[in-house]
CSV table of C-alpha atoms in Angstrom, one decimal:
chain,number,residue,atom,x,y,z
A,11,ALA,CA,4.2,12.3,-15.8
A,12,GLY,CA,5.2,13.1,-12.2
A,13,VAL,CA,3.7,16.5,-12.0
A,14,ASP,CA,2.5,17.3,-8.5
A,15,ASP,CA,0.1,19.9,-7.1
A,16,GLY,CA,1.8,23.3,-7.3
A,17,THR,CA,4.4,22.3,-10.0
A,18,ARG,CA,5.4,25.3,-12.1
A,19,MET,CA,6.4,25.0,-15.8
A,20,LYS,CA,7.5,27.8,-18.1
A,21,PHE,CA,6.2,27.9,-21.7
A,22,GLY,CA,7.8,30.9,-23.4
A,23,ASP,CA,6.5,33.9,-21.5
A,24,MET,CA,3.8,32.0,-19.7
A,25,ASP,CA,4.0,30.2,-16.3
A,26,LEU,CA,1.8,27.2,-15.8
A,27,VAL,CA,0.9,26.1,-12.3
A,28,PHE,CA,-0.6,22.6,-12.0
A,29,ARG,CA,-3.4,21.7,-9.6
A,30,VAL,CA,-3.5,18.0,-9.0
A,31,ALA,CA,-6.5,16.5,-7.2
A,32,ARG,CA,-5.8,14.0,-4.3
A,33,SER,CA,-6.6,10.4,-4.9
A,34,THR,CA,-9.0,8.4,-2.8
A,35,LYS,CA,-6.9,5.3,-3.3
A,36,PHE,CA,-3.3,6.5,-3.0
A,37,ILE,CA,-1.3,8.8,-0.8
A,38,ARG,CA,1.6,10.5,-2.5
A,39,GLU,CA,4.8,11.6,-0.9
A,40,GLY,CA,7.1,13.0,-3.5
A,41,ALA,CA,7.6,10.2,-6.1
A,42,ASP,CA,6.5,7.5,-3.7
A,43,ILE,CA,3.0,6.1,-3.4
A,44,PHE,CA,1.4,4.6,-0.2
A,45,THR,CA,-1.6,2.3,0.1
A,46,GLU,CA,-2.9,-0.1,2.7
A,47,ALA,CA,-3.8,-3.8,2.5
A,48,THR,CA,-6.0,-5.4,5.1
A,49,LEU,CA,-5.2,-9.1,5.7
A,50,GLY,CA,-6.4,-11.8,8.0
A,51,ILE,CA,-4.4,-13.7,10.7
A,52,PRO,CA,-3.7,-16.8,8.6
A,53,GLN,CA,-2.3,-14.6,5.7
A,54,LEU,CA,0.1,-12.8,8.1
A,55,VAL,CA,1.2,-16.0,9.9
A,56,LEU,CA,1.5,-18.2,6.8
A,57,GLY,CA,2.3,-15.7,4.1
A,58,ASP,CA,0.3,-15.1,1.0
A,59,THR,CA,0.4,-13.6,-2.5
A,60,ILE,CA,-2.0,-10.6,-2.9
A,61,SER,CA,-3.0,-8.3,-5.7
A,62,ILE,CA,-2.3,-4.6,-5.2
A,63,GLU,CA,-3.6,-1.7,-7.3
A,64,THR,CA,-0.8,0.7,-8.2
A,65,VAL,CA,-0.8,3.9,-10.3
A,66,SER,CA,0.3,1.8,-13.3
A,67,GLY,CA,-2.1,-1.1,-12.8
A,68,LYS,CA,-2.5,-4.2,-10.6
A,69,VAL,CA,0.6,-6.2,-9.5
A,70,SER,CA,0.9,-9.3,-7.3
A,71,ILE,CA,3.2,-9.1,-4.3
A,72,LYS,CA,4.3,-11.7,-1.8
A,73,VAL,CA,3.5,-11.2,1.9
A,74,PRO,CA,6.2,-13.1,3.8
A,75,SER,CA,5.2,-15.4,6.6
A,76,GLY,CA,5.4,-13.7,10.0
A,77,THR,CA,4.6,-10.2,8.6
A,78,GLN,CA,3.7,-7.9,11.4
A,79,PRO,CA,0.7,-5.4,11.3
A,80,GLY,CA,2.0,-2.0,10.4
A,81,SER,CA,4.8,-3.3,8.2
A,82,LEU,CA,5.6,-1.7,4.9
A,83,ILE,CA,6.1,-3.8,1.8
A,84,ARG,CA,8.1,-2.0,-0.9
A,85,ILE,CA,7.2,-2.4,-4.6
A,86,LYS,CA,10.3,-1.0,-6.4
A,87,GLY,CA,9.7,1.4,-9.3
A,88,LYS,CA,5.9,1.4,-9.1
A,89,GLY,CA,5.6,5.0,-7.8
A,90,VAL,CA,5.4,8.1,-10.0
A,91,SER,CA,8.1,9.9,-12.1
A,92,ASN,CA,10.5,12.1,-10.2
A,93,LEU,CA,10.8,15.3,-12.1
A,94,SER,CA,13.7,16.8,-10.1
A,95,ARG,CA,16.0,13.7,-9.9
A,96,GLY,CA,14.8,11.5,-12.7
A,97,GLY,CA,13.7,7.9,-12.2
A,98,VAL,CA,10.6,6.6,-10.6
A,99,GLY,CA,9.5,6.3,-7.0
A,100,ASP,CA,8.4,3.2,-5.2
A,101,HIS,CA,5.0,2.0,-4.0
A,102,TYR,CA,4.7,1.0,-0.4
A,103,VAL,CA,1.9,-1.1,1.0
A,104,ARG,CA,1.2,-0.8,4.7
A,105,VAL,CA,-0.1,-4.1,6.1
A,106,ARG,CA,-3.2,-3.9,8.4
A,107,LEU,CA,-4.6,-6.8,10.4
A,108,GLU,CA,-8.3,-7.6,10.3
A,109,ILE,CA,-9.5,-9.4,13.4
A,110,PRO,CA,-12.8,-11.2,12.9
A,111,GLN,CA,-15.6,-9.8,15.0
A,112,SER,CA,-17.4,-13.1,15.1
A,113,VAL,CA,-16.1,-16.6,14.4
A,114,SER,CA,-17.8,-20.0,13.8
A,115,GLY,CA,-17.7,-22.7,16.4
A,116,GLU,CA,-15.0,-24.5,14.5
A,117,GLU,CA,-12.9,-21.4,14.2
A,118,LYS,CA,-13.2,-20.7,17.9
A,119,ARG,CA,-12.1,-24.3,18.7
A,120,LEU,CA,-9.1,-23.9,16.4
A,121,TYR,CA,-8.1,-20.6,18.0
A,122,GLU,CA,-8.4,-22.2,21.5
A,123,GLN,CA,-6.1,-25.0,20.3
A,124,LEU,CA,-3.6,-22.5,19.1
A,125,ALA,CA,-3.8,-20.6,22.4
A,126,GLU,CA,-3.0,-23.9,24.3
A,127,ILE,CA,0.0,-24.6,22.1
A,128,GLY,CA,1.4,-21.0,22.1
């Protein structure tokens, strides 16, 4: 566990060089893993609990109220093994905001009310 692309290991008189394919779900930086979660305005304003896929399976994380787009939420110890220093890296979730391209009449009315208050 923790082997990365280009890692070399000696077995007797033989050198093994590992080739690790890139994941379509995760970005790896050392022992840390990065993913993205796209959330709506109410989830970021009010907070929410969401499910995130990690390399070791799904976990639930709390998105605090007032979370800003682009923020990173750290899930401690859910990265990959660190071969050089020992331990396990972290999993970071970058929060993205999804703005609806069309809204219902009721949603539009509520956004207009919020705009008047704000």
